[in-house]
PDB file of C-alpha atoms in Angstrom:
ATOM      1  CA  MET T 284      -3.511   4.892   0.675  1.00  0.00           C
ATOM      2  CA  PRO T 285      -7.234   5.185   1.342  1.00  0.00           C
ATOM      3  CA  GLY T 286      -9.519   2.349   2.319  1.00  0.00           C
ATOM      4  CA  TRP T 287     -12.664   1.745   4.363  1.00  0.00           C
ATOM      5  CA  GLY T 288     -13.583   4.829   6.324  1.00  0.00           C
ATOM      6  CA  ASP T 289     -10.180   6.495   6.512  1.00  0.00           C
ATOM      7  CA  VAL T 290     -11.792   9.604   5.033  1.00  0.00           C
ATOM      8  CA  ASN T 291     -15.353  10.698   4.396  1.00  0.00           C
ATOM      9  CA  ARG T 292     -16.779   8.325   1.843  1.00  0.00           C
ATOM     10  CA  SER T 293     -20.029   7.676  -0.038  1.00  0.00           C
ATOM     11  CA  ARG T 294     -21.139   4.047   0.058  1.00  0.00           C
ATOM     12  CA  GLY T 295     -23.416   2.844  -2.673  1.00  0.00           C
ATOM     13  CA  SER T 296     -24.468   6.244  -3.948  1.00  0.00           C
ATOM     14  CA  PRO T 297     -26.736   5.942  -7.009  1.00  0.00           C
ATOM     15  CA  GLY T 298     -24.708   5.817 -10.178  1.00  0.00           C
ATOM     16  CA  LEU T 299     -21.410   6.115  -8.338  1.00  0.00           C
ATOM     17  CA  ASP T 300     -20.023   2.984  -9.933  1.00  0.00           C
ATOM     18  CA  ASP T 301     -20.742   4.559 -13.324  1.00  0.00           C
ATOM     19  CA  GLN T 302     -18.376   7.429 -12.659  1.00  0.00           C
ATOM     20  CA  THR T 303     -14.847   7.270 -13.988  1.00  0.00           C
ATOM     21  CA  PRO T 304     -12.389   6.866 -11.103  1.00  0.00           C
ATOM     22  CA  THR T 305      -9.375   9.129 -11.105  1.00  0.00           C
ATOM     23  CA  THR T 306      -5.863   7.819 -11.596  1.00  0.00           C
ATOM     24  CA  ASP T 307      -4.371  11.263 -10.978  1.00  0.00           C
ATOM     25  CA  TYR T 308      -3.177  10.758  -7.420  1.00  0.00           C
ATOM     26  CA  ASP T 309      -0.881  13.755  -7.851  1.00  0.00           C
ATOM     27  CA  GLY T 310      -4.028  15.875  -8.034  1.00  0.00           C
ATOM     28  CA  PHE T 311      -5.075  15.183  -4.441  1.00  0.00           C
ATOM     29  CA  ALA T 312      -1.773  14.196  -2.798  1.00  0.00           C
ATOM     30  CA  GLU T 313      -1.610  17.189  -0.464  1.00  0.00           C
ATOM     31  CA  ALA T 314      -5.259  16.877   0.534  1.00  0.00           C
ATOM     32  CA  TYR T 315      -4.861  13.150   1.172  1.00  0.00           C
ATOM     33  CA  ALA T 316      -1.721  13.607   3.261  1.00  0.00           C
ATOM     34  CA  ALA T 317      -3.351  16.294   5.368  1.00  0.00           C
ATOM     35  CA  GLU T 318      -6.567  14.313   5.907  1.00  0.00           C
ATOM     36  CA  THR T 319      -4.913  11.043   6.903  1.00  0.00           C
ATOM     37  CA  GLU T 320      -2.090  12.404   9.048  1.00  0.00           C
ATOM     38  CA  SER T 321      -4.121  12.114  12.252  1.00  0.00           C
ATOM     39  CA  SER T 322      -7.317  10.328  11.169  1.00  0.00           C
ATOM     40  CA  LEU T 323      -8.839   7.495  13.172  1.00  0.00           C
ATOM     41  CA  LEU T 324      -8.433   4.810  10.541  1.00  0.00           C
ATOM     42  CA  ASN T 325      -4.893   5.773   9.560  1.00  0.00           C
ATOM     43  CA  ALA T 326      -3.173   7.235  12.621  1.00  0.00           C
ATOM     44  CA  TYR T 327      -5.072   5.218  15.244  1.00  0.00           C
ATOM     45  CA  TYR T 328      -5.698   1.971  13.393  1.00  0.00           C
ATOM     46  CA  ALA T 329      -3.811   0.986  10.235  1.00  0.00           C
ATOM     47  CA  ARG T 330      -0.379   2.438  10.996  1.00  0.00           C
ATOM     48  CA  PRO T 331      -0.171   1.368  14.653  1.00  0.00           C
ATOM     49  CA  ALA T 332      -1.425  -2.113  13.748  1.00  0.00           C
ATOM     50  CA  ILE T 333       1.288  -2.474  11.113  1.00  0.00           C
ATOM     51  CA  LEU T 334       3.933  -1.302  13.579  1.00  0.00           C
ATOM     52  CA  ASP T 335       2.699  -3.758  16.212  1.00  0.00           C
ATOM     53  CA  LEU T 336       2.857  -6.618  13.727  1.00  0.00           C
ATOM     54  CA  ALA T 337       6.347  -5.581  12.611  1.00  0.00           C
ATOM     55  CA  GLY T 338       7.671  -5.664  16.180  1.00  0.00           C
ATOM     56  CA  ASP T 339      11.351  -4.960  16.688  1.00  0.00           C
ATOM     57  CA  VAL T 340      12.645  -3.724  13.339  1.00  0.00           C
ATOM     58  CA  THR T 341      16.062  -2.515  14.460  1.00  0.00           C
ATOM     59  CA  GLY T 342      18.520  -2.969  11.606  1.00  0.00           C
ATOM     60  CA  ARG T 343      15.981  -4.624   9.306  1.00  0.00           C
ATOM     61  CA  ARG T 344      15.844  -3.595   5.650  1.00  0.00           C
ATOM     62  CA  ILE T 345      12.211  -2.697   4.972  1.00  0.00           C
ATOM     63  CA  LEU T 346      10.466  -1.770   1.733  1.00  0.00           C
ATOM     64  CA  ASP T 347       7.491   0.544   2.309  1.00  0.00           C
ATOM     65  CA  VAL T 348       5.243  -0.152  -0.680  1.00  0.00           C
ATOM     66  CA  GLY T 349       2.996   2.773  -1.580  1.00  0.00           C
ATOM     67  CA  CYS T 350       4.693   4.933   1.022  1.00  0.00           C
ATOM     68  CA  GLY T 351       2.618   8.022   0.182  1.00  0.00           C
ATOM     69  CA  ALA T 352       3.780  11.105   2.070  1.00  0.00           C
ATOM     70  CA  GLY T 353       5.916   8.969   4.360  1.00  0.00           C
ATOM     71  CA  PRO T 354       4.268   8.645   7.812  1.00  0.00           C
ATOM     72  CA  LEU T 355       4.807   4.879   8.078  1.00  0.00           C
ATOM     73  CA  PHE T 356       8.309   5.185   6.596  1.00  0.00           C
ATOM     74  CA  GLU T 357       9.120   7.736   9.306  1.00  0.00           C
ATOM     75  CA  ALA T 358       7.738   5.558  12.101  1.00  0.00           C
ATOM     76  CA  LEU T 359       9.704   2.512  10.949  1.00  0.00           C
ATOM     77  CA  ARG T 360      12.872   4.575  10.568  1.00  0.00           C
ATOM     78  CA  ASP T 361      12.404   6.005  14.062  1.00  0.00           C
ATOM     79  CA  ARG T 362      12.325   2.418  15.340  1.00  0.00           C
ATOM     80  CA  GLY T 363      15.715   1.681  13.820  1.00  0.00           C
ATOM     81  CA  ALA T 364      14.795   0.160  10.452  1.00  0.00           C
ATOM     82  CA  ASP T 365      16.669   0.795   7.212  1.00  0.00           C
ATOM     83  CA  VAL T 366      13.689   1.871   5.110  1.00  0.00           C
ATOM     84  CA  THR T 367      13.228   2.264   1.359  1.00  0.00           C
ATOM     85  CA  GLY T 368      10.027   3.861   0.107  1.00  0.00           C
ATOM     86  CA  MET T 369       8.378   3.273  -3.244  1.00  0.00           C
ATOM     87  CA  GLU T 370       5.389   5.167  -4.582  1.00  0.00           C
ATOM     88  CA  PRO T 371       3.951   5.730  -8.087  1.00  0.00           C
ATOM     89  CA  SER T 372       2.818   9.325  -7.427  1.00  0.00           C
ATOM     90  CA  ALA T 373       5.496  11.956  -8.010  1.00  0.00           C
ATOM     91  CA  GLN T 374       3.651  14.471  -5.839  1.00  0.00           C
ATOM     92  CA  MET T 375       3.355  12.008  -2.975  1.00  0.00           C
ATOM     93  CA  LEU T 376       7.091  11.392  -3.227  1.00  0.00           C
ATOM     94  CA  GLU T 377       7.732  15.136  -3.118  1.00  0.00           C
ATOM     95  CA  LEU T 378       5.721  15.360   0.095  1.00  0.00           C
ATOM     96  CA  ALA T 379       7.621  12.376   1.483  1.00  0.00           C
ATOM     97  CA  ARG T 380      10.939  14.011   0.619  1.00  0.00           C
ATOM     98  CA  LYS T 381       9.927  17.167   2.489  1.00  0.00           C
ATOM     99  CA  ARG T 382       8.915  15.095   5.491  1.00  0.00           C
ATOM    100  CA  LEU T 383      11.798  12.657   5.574  1.00  0.00           C
ATOM    101  CA  GLY T 384      14.728  14.705   4.329  1.00  0.00           C
ATOM    102  CA  ASP T 385      17.113  14.312   1.447  1.00  0.00           C
ATOM    103  CA  GLY T 386      18.745  11.234   2.967  1.00  0.00           C
ATOM    104  CA  ALA T 387      15.601   9.126   2.664  1.00  0.00           C
ATOM    105  CA  VAL T 388      15.732   6.451  -0.032  1.00  0.00           C
ATOM    106  CA  LEU T 389      12.609   7.033  -2.140  1.00  0.00           C
ATOM    107  CA  THR T 390      11.849   5.494  -5.526  1.00  0.00           C
ATOM    108  CA  GLN T 391       9.078   6.226  -7.993  1.00  0.00           C
ATOM    109  CA  ALA T 392       7.822   2.774  -8.911  1.00  0.00           C
ATOM    110  CA  ASP T 393       4.537   0.997  -9.579  1.00  0.00           C
ATOM    111  CA  LEU T 394       3.701  -2.357  -8.037  1.00  0.00           C
ATOM    112  CA  ASN T 395       2.244  -3.450 -11.376  1.00  0.00           C
ATOM    113  CA  ASP T 396       5.746  -3.328 -12.889  1.00  0.00           C
ATOM    114  CA  ARG T 397       8.972  -5.159 -12.174  1.00  0.00           C
ATOM    115  CA  LEU T 398      10.425  -3.603  -9.048  1.00  0.00           C
ATOM    116  CA  PRO T 399      13.738  -1.736  -9.430  1.00  0.00           C
ATOM    117  CA  PHE T 400      15.436  -3.767  -6.695  1.00  0.00           C
ATOM    118  CA  PRO T 401      17.644  -6.870  -6.802  1.00  0.00           C
ATOM    119  CA  ASP T 402      16.648 -10.264  -5.487  1.00  0.00           C
ATOM    120  CA  ASP T 403      16.793 -10.672  -1.689  1.00  0.00           C
ATOM    121  CA  ALA T 404      17.136  -6.916  -1.159  1.00  0.00           C
ATOM    122  CA  PHE T 405      14.855  -6.658   1.893  1.00  0.00           C
ATOM    123  CA  ASP T 406      14.136  -8.419   5.152  1.00  0.00           C
ATOM    124  CA  ASP T 407      10.560  -7.127   5.247  1.00  0.00           C
ATOM    125  CA  ALA T 408       8.072  -5.369   3.011  1.00  0.00           C
ATOM    126  CA  VAL T 409       5.000  -3.464   4.132  1.00  0.00           C
ATOM    127  CA  ALA T 410       1.971  -2.987   1.874  1.00  0.00           C
ATOM    128  CA  CYS T 411      -0.469  -0.928   3.932  1.00  0.00           C
ATOM    129  CA  LEU T 412      -3.784  -0.276   2.118  1.00  0.00           C
ATOM    130  CA  VAL T 413      -2.250  -0.864  -1.307  1.00  0.00           C
ATOM    131  CA  LEU T 414      -3.239  -4.234  -2.750  1.00  0.00           C
ATOM    132  CA  HIS T 415      -6.985  -3.569  -2.851  1.00  0.00           C
ATOM    133  CA  TYR T 416      -6.348  -1.096  -5.687  1.00  0.00           C
ATOM    134  CA  LEU T 417      -5.028  -3.864  -7.947  1.00  0.00           C
ATOM    135  CA  GLU T 418      -6.942  -6.237 -10.188  1.00  0.00           C
ATOM    136  CA  ASP T 419      -4.067  -8.696 -10.552  1.00  0.00           C
ATOM    137  CA  TRP T 420      -2.161  -9.740  -7.448  1.00  0.00           C
ATOM    138  CA  SER T 421      -0.104 -12.572  -8.887  1.00  0.00           C
ATOM    139  CA  ALA T 422       2.635 -10.509 -10.577  1.00  0.00           C
ATOM    140  CA  PRO T 423       2.935  -7.896  -7.769  1.00  0.00           C
ATOM    141  CA  LEU T 424       3.121 -10.577  -5.084  1.00  0.00           C
ATOM    142  CA  ALA T 425       5.687 -12.516  -7.103  1.00  0.00           C
ATOM    143  CA  GLU T 426       7.823  -9.376  -7.311  1.00  0.00           C
ATOM    144  CA  LEU T 427       7.525  -8.761  -3.587  1.00  0.00           C
ATOM    145  CA  ARG T 428       8.540 -12.365  -2.939  1.00  0.00           C
ATOM    146  CA  ARG T 429      11.522 -11.929  -5.268  1.00  0.00           C
ATOM    147  CA  VAL T 430      12.926  -8.898  -3.437  1.00  0.00           C
ATOM    148  CA  LEU T 431      12.511 -10.511   0.002  1.00  0.00           C
ATOM    149  CA  VAL T 432      15.047 -12.819   1.571  1.00  0.00           C
ATOM    150  CA  SER T 433      13.945 -16.348   2.346  1.00  0.00           C
ATOM    151  CA  GLY T 434      12.080 -16.155   5.632  1.00  0.00           C
ATOM    152  CA  GLY T 435      11.433 -12.437   5.135  1.00  0.00           C
ATOM    153  CA  ARG T 436       8.068 -10.962   5.944  1.00  0.00           C
ATOM    154  CA  LEU T 437       5.385  -9.208   3.930  1.00  0.00           C
ATOM    155  CA  ILE T 438       3.045  -7.273   6.237  1.00  0.00           C
ATOM    156  CA  VAL T 439      -0.256  -6.411   4.572  1.00  0.00           C
ATOM    157  CA  ALA T 440      -3.381  -4.400   5.361  1.00  0.00           C
ATOM    158  CA  VAL T 441      -6.327  -4.559   2.959  1.00  0.00           C
ATOM    159  CA  ASN T 442     -10.003  -3.674   2.980  1.00  0.00           C
ATOM    160  CA  HIS T 443     -11.803  -6.339   4.997  1.00  0.00           C
ATOM    161  CA  PRO T 444     -13.900  -8.422   2.572  1.00  0.00           C
ATOM    162  CA  PHE T 445     -16.649  -9.026   5.118  1.00  0.00           C
ATOM    163  CA  VAL T 446     -17.007  -5.287   5.699  1.00  0.00           C
ATOM    164  CA  TYR T 447     -17.596  -4.906   1.957  1.00  0.00           C
ATOM    165  CA  LYS T 448     -20.503  -7.336   2.227  1.00  0.00           C
ATOM    166  CA  HIS T 449     -21.878  -5.371   5.175  1.00  0.00           C
ATOM    167  CA  PHE T 450     -21.891  -2.114   3.207  1.00  0.00           C
ATOM    168  CA  TYR T 451     -23.028  -3.724  -0.056  1.00  0.00           C
ATOM    169  CA  PRO T 452     -25.292  -6.625   0.964  1.00  0.00           C
ATOM    170  CA  ASP T 453     -26.810  -6.983  -2.520  1.00  0.00           C
ATOM    171  CA  ARG T 454     -23.465  -7.487  -4.253  1.00  0.00           C
ATOM    172  CA  ASP T 455     -21.757 -10.808  -4.858  1.00  0.00           C
ATOM    173  CA  TYR T 456     -19.277 -11.465  -2.065  1.00  0.00           C
ATOM    174  CA  PHE T 457     -17.754 -14.499  -3.758  1.00  0.00           C
ATOM    175  CA  THR T 458     -16.503 -12.869  -6.958  1.00  0.00           C
ATOM    176  CA  THR T 459     -13.500 -10.623  -7.472  1.00  0.00           C
ATOM    177  CA  HIS T 460     -14.772  -7.375  -8.961  1.00  0.00           C
ATOM    178  CA  GLU T 461     -14.106  -3.673  -9.211  1.00  0.00           C
ATOM    179  CA  TYR T 462     -16.211  -0.987  -7.573  1.00  0.00           C
ATOM    180  CA  ALA T 463     -15.971   2.786  -7.239  1.00  0.00           C
ATOM    181  CA  GLU T 464     -16.473   5.099  -4.296  1.00  0.00           C
ATOM    182  CA  GLU T 465     -16.376   8.820  -3.724  1.00  0.00           C
ATOM    183  CA  HIS T 466     -13.974   9.997  -1.029  1.00  0.00           C
ATOM    184  CA  THR T 467     -13.426  13.433   0.440  1.00  0.00           C
ATOM    185  CA  PHE T 468      -9.917  14.513   1.354  1.00  0.00           C
ATOM    186  CA  SER T 469      -9.820  17.876   3.125  1.00  0.00           C
ATOM    187  CA  ASP T 470     -12.923  19.033   1.199  1.00  0.00           C
ATOM    188  CA  GLN T 471     -11.560  17.699  -2.116  1.00  0.00           C
ATOM    189  CA  ARG T 472     -13.805  15.015  -3.598  1.00  0.00           C
ATOM    190  CA  VAL T 473     -12.415  12.227  -5.756  1.00  0.00           C
ATOM    191  CA  VAL T 474     -13.764   8.937  -7.098  1.00  0.00           C
ATOM    192  CA  LEU T 475     -11.470   5.960  -6.569  1.00  0.00           C
ATOM    193  CA  SER T 476     -11.715   2.349  -7.684  1.00  0.00           C
ATOM    194  CA  PHE T 477     -11.041  -0.714  -5.554  1.00  0.00           C
ATOM    195  CA  TRP T 478     -11.096  -4.465  -6.095  1.00  0.00           C
ATOM    196  CA  HIS T 479     -13.140  -6.631  -3.788  1.00  0.00           C
ATOM    197  CA  ARG T 480     -11.812 -10.138  -3.149  1.00  0.00           C
ATOM    198  CA  PRO T 481     -13.448 -12.782  -0.991  1.00  0.00           C
ATOM    199  CA  LEU T 482     -11.258 -14.161   1.766  1.00  0.00           C
ATOM    200  CA  PRO T 483     -10.327 -17.402  -0.095  1.00  0.00           C
ATOM    201  CA  ALA T 484      -9.110 -15.361  -3.069  1.00  0.00           C
ATOM    202  CA  ILE T 485      -6.956 -13.224  -0.767  1.00  0.00           C
ATOM    203  CA  THR T 486      -5.348 -16.107   1.062  1.00  0.00           C
ATOM    204  CA  GLY T 487      -5.018 -18.159  -2.108  1.00  0.00           C
ATOM    205  CA  ALA T 488      -3.115 -15.363  -3.838  1.00  0.00           C
ATOM    206  CA  PHE T 489      -0.670 -15.178  -0.944  1.00  0.00           C
ATOM    207  CA  THR T 490       0.097 -18.881  -0.854  1.00  0.00           C
ATOM    208  CA  ALA T 491       0.306 -19.134  -4.654  1.00  0.00           C
ATOM    209  CA  ALA T 492       3.011 -16.452  -4.606  1.00  0.00           C
ATOM    210  CA  GLY T 493       5.148 -18.457  -2.192  1.00  0.00           C
ATOM    211  CA  PHE T 494       4.126 -16.975   1.144  1.00  0.00           C
ATOM    212  CA  ARG T 495       3.109 -18.746   4.313  1.00  0.00           C
ATOM    213  CA  ILE T 496       0.371 -17.026   6.304  1.00  0.00           C
ATOM    214  CA  ALA T 497       1.843 -16.556   9.784  1.00  0.00           C
ATOM    215  CA  VAL T 498      -0.653 -14.085  11.278  1.00  0.00           C
ATOM    216  CA  VAL T 499      -4.192 -12.955  10.479  1.00  0.00           C
ATOM    217  CA  SER T 500      -5.229  -9.977  12.600  1.00  0.00           C
ATOM    218  CA  GLU T 501      -8.349  -7.884  13.257  1.00  0.00           C
ATOM    219  CA  PRO T 502      -6.824  -5.453  15.746  1.00  0.00           C
ATOM    220  CA  TYR T 503      -8.228  -2.991  18.230  1.00  0.00           C
ATOM    221  CA  PRO T 504      -7.709   0.723  17.670  1.00  0.00           C
ATOM    222  CA  ALA T 505      -4.601   2.195  19.243  1.00  0.00           C
ATOM    223  CA  PRO T 506      -4.712   3.591  22.777  1.00  0.00           C
ATOM    224  CA  GLY T 507      -6.138   7.069  22.755  1.00  0.00           C
ATOM    225  CA  ALA T 508      -8.618   6.437  19.956  1.00  0.00           C
ATOM    226  CA  HIS T 509     -11.627   6.530  22.284  1.00  0.00           C
ATOM    227  CA  LYS T 510     -10.618   9.878  23.772  1.00  0.00           C
ATOM    228  CA  ARG T 511      -9.841  11.401  20.376  1.00  0.00           C
ATOM    229  CA  PHE T 512     -12.822   9.919  18.475  1.00  0.00           C
ATOM    230  CA  PRO T 513     -15.554   9.181  21.050  1.00  0.00           C
ATOM    231  CA  ASP T 514     -18.349   9.131  18.471  1.00  0.00           C
ATOM    232  CA  GLU T 515     -16.711   6.343  16.461  1.00  0.00           C
ATOM    233  CA  VAL T 516     -14.883   4.490  19.255  1.00  0.00           C
ATOM    234  CA  LYS T 517     -17.592   4.303  21.913  1.00  0.00           C
ATOM    235  CA  THR T 518     -15.559   2.809  24.770  1.00  0.00           C
ATOM    236  CA  PRO T 519     -11.834   2.424  25.521  1.00  0.00           C
ATOM    237  CA  ASP T 520     -12.050  -1.303  24.696  1.00  0.00           C
ATOM    238  CA  SER T 521     -14.083  -0.880  21.503  1.00  0.00           C
ATOM    239  CA  ALA T 522     -13.136  -3.074  18.582  1.00  0.00           C
ATOM    240  CA  PHE T 523     -14.307  -2.818  15.014  1.00  0.00           C
ATOM    241  CA  LEU T 524     -13.645  -4.605  11.754  1.00  0.00           C
ATOM    242  CA  CYS T 525     -12.461  -2.421   8.940  1.00  0.00           C
ATOM    243  CA  PHE T 526      -9.167  -3.645   7.533  1.00  0.00           C
ATOM    244  CA  LEU T 527      -7.729  -7.135   7.574  1.00  0.00           C
ATOM    245  CA  PHE T 528      -4.047  -7.557   8.449  1.00  0.00           C
ATOM    246  CA  PHE T 529      -1.621 -10.345   7.547  1.00  0.00           C
ATOM    247  CA  VAL T 530       1.955 -11.256   8.302  1.00  0.00           C
ATOM    248  CA  LEU T 531       3.244 -13.455   5.480  1.00  0.00           C
ATOM    249  CA  GLU T 532       6.553 -15.301   5.522  1.00  0.00           C
ATOM    250  CA  ALA T 533       8.515 -15.806   2.330  1.00  0.00           C
ATOM    251  CA  ALA T 534       9.044 -19.535   1.805  1.00  0.00           C
TER     252      ALA T 534
END
């Protein structure tokens, strides 16, 4: 799902936070999938970083939370994982089905609700650019802990809280609060809402849910990003902060 810079976005536009964000993700599913298929922040940053953190996934049962149109699901499956996708948007799931084939295990489910999986159903779960949409993390994280085996991993990418402060220097970094932004997906404009959390609130939510923080990562873009996006990635060894990545171990 979208986050910092993965599409054209308006930061701090006058009155933007007064607009009503859309909850109709079905209405821009195709535009979103098309825009993010090969974008810098998705194809050359978030997805490859998640795959690097996951490592060898051969034979591992992985839940792809908020799987969207299925690009990360496909990459994990290609690496030998047994993947299950969950996604609240019916249209996103339809796009994922077209991409992945009828044999893919895809479930319409919302992370705000009890997950339709038994305890200890997965070795890993991936939540890539999902949690920053949610006001409450305690119940969703508890559910993710429930469906993971002991010692299983939750691999997370969220909007980097320090980047929020960079873009919005006059706003309160230390409170958890909602904000709205306008994004453009393949010429389709939508207003989305996100929840900013300071770093202590992020890490505290993870540990309170029974996870141990094993890795905190601020990765480089994937190889090829400089050649493909020279205006944004100035040199082959450029690094930038945009998302914050975690590997959490279920206690």
